Coordinates of C-alpha atoms in Angstrom, one line a residue:
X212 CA -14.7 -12.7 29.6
X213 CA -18.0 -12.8 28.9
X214 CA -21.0 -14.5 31.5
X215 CA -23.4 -17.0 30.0
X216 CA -27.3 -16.7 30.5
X217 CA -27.7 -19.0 34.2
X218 CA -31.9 -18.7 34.7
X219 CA -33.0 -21.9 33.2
X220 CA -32.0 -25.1 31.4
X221 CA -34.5 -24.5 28.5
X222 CA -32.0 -21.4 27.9
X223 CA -29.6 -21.7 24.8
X224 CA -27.6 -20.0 27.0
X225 CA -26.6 -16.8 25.6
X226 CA -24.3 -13.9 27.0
X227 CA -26.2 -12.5 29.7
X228 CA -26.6 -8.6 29.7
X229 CA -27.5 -8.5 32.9
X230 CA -27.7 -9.4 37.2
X231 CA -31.2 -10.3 38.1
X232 CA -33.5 -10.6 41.4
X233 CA -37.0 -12.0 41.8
X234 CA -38.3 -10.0 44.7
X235 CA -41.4 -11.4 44.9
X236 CA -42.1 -14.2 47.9
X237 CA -40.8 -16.9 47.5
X238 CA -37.9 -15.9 46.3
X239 CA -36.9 -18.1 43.5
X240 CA -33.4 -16.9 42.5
X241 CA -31.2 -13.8 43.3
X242 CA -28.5 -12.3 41.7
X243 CA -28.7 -14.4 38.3
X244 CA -27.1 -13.2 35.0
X245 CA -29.7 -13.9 32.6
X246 CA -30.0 -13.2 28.5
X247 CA -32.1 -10.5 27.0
X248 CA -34.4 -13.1 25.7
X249 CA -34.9 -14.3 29.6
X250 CA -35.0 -10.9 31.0
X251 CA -37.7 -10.4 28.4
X252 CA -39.8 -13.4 29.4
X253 CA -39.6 -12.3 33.3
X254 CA -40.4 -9.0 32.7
X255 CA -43.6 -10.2 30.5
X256 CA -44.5 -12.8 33.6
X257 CA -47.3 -11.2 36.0
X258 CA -45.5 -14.1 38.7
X259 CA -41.9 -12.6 39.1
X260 CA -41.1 -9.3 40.5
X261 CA -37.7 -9.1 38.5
X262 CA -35.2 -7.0 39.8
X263 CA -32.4 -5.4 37.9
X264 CA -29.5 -5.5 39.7
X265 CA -26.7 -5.0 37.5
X266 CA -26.8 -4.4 33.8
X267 CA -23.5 -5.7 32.1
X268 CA -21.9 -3.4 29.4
X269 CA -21.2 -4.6 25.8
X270 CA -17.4 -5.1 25.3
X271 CA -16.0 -4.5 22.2
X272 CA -15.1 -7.3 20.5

């Protein structure tokens, strides 16, 4: 069973490859699954502290 991308509504929502954390204050989510195209995007933003949490495995099809 795989877990859709759950950061934003703009998202196609693609399988998320990983668990996700902004640490920064305000927190403005924790513990996300989010895509590799929306990991990408926080990573790239100056705003978010993103925090790996988990990183999900690929399961063979």
């Amino acid at each position: 069973m795989s877990v859709e991308c759950a950061i934003w509504r703009a998202c196609t929502g693609e399988e998320a490859v990983a668990r996700v954390s902004d640490a920064s204050p305000p927190r403005s989510f924790r513990n996300r699954p989010v895509c590799s195209a929306c990991l990408a995007v926080l990573e790239s933003d100056p705003t978010v502290d993103a925090v790996v949490n988990e990183r999900f495995t690929a399961r063979p099809a």
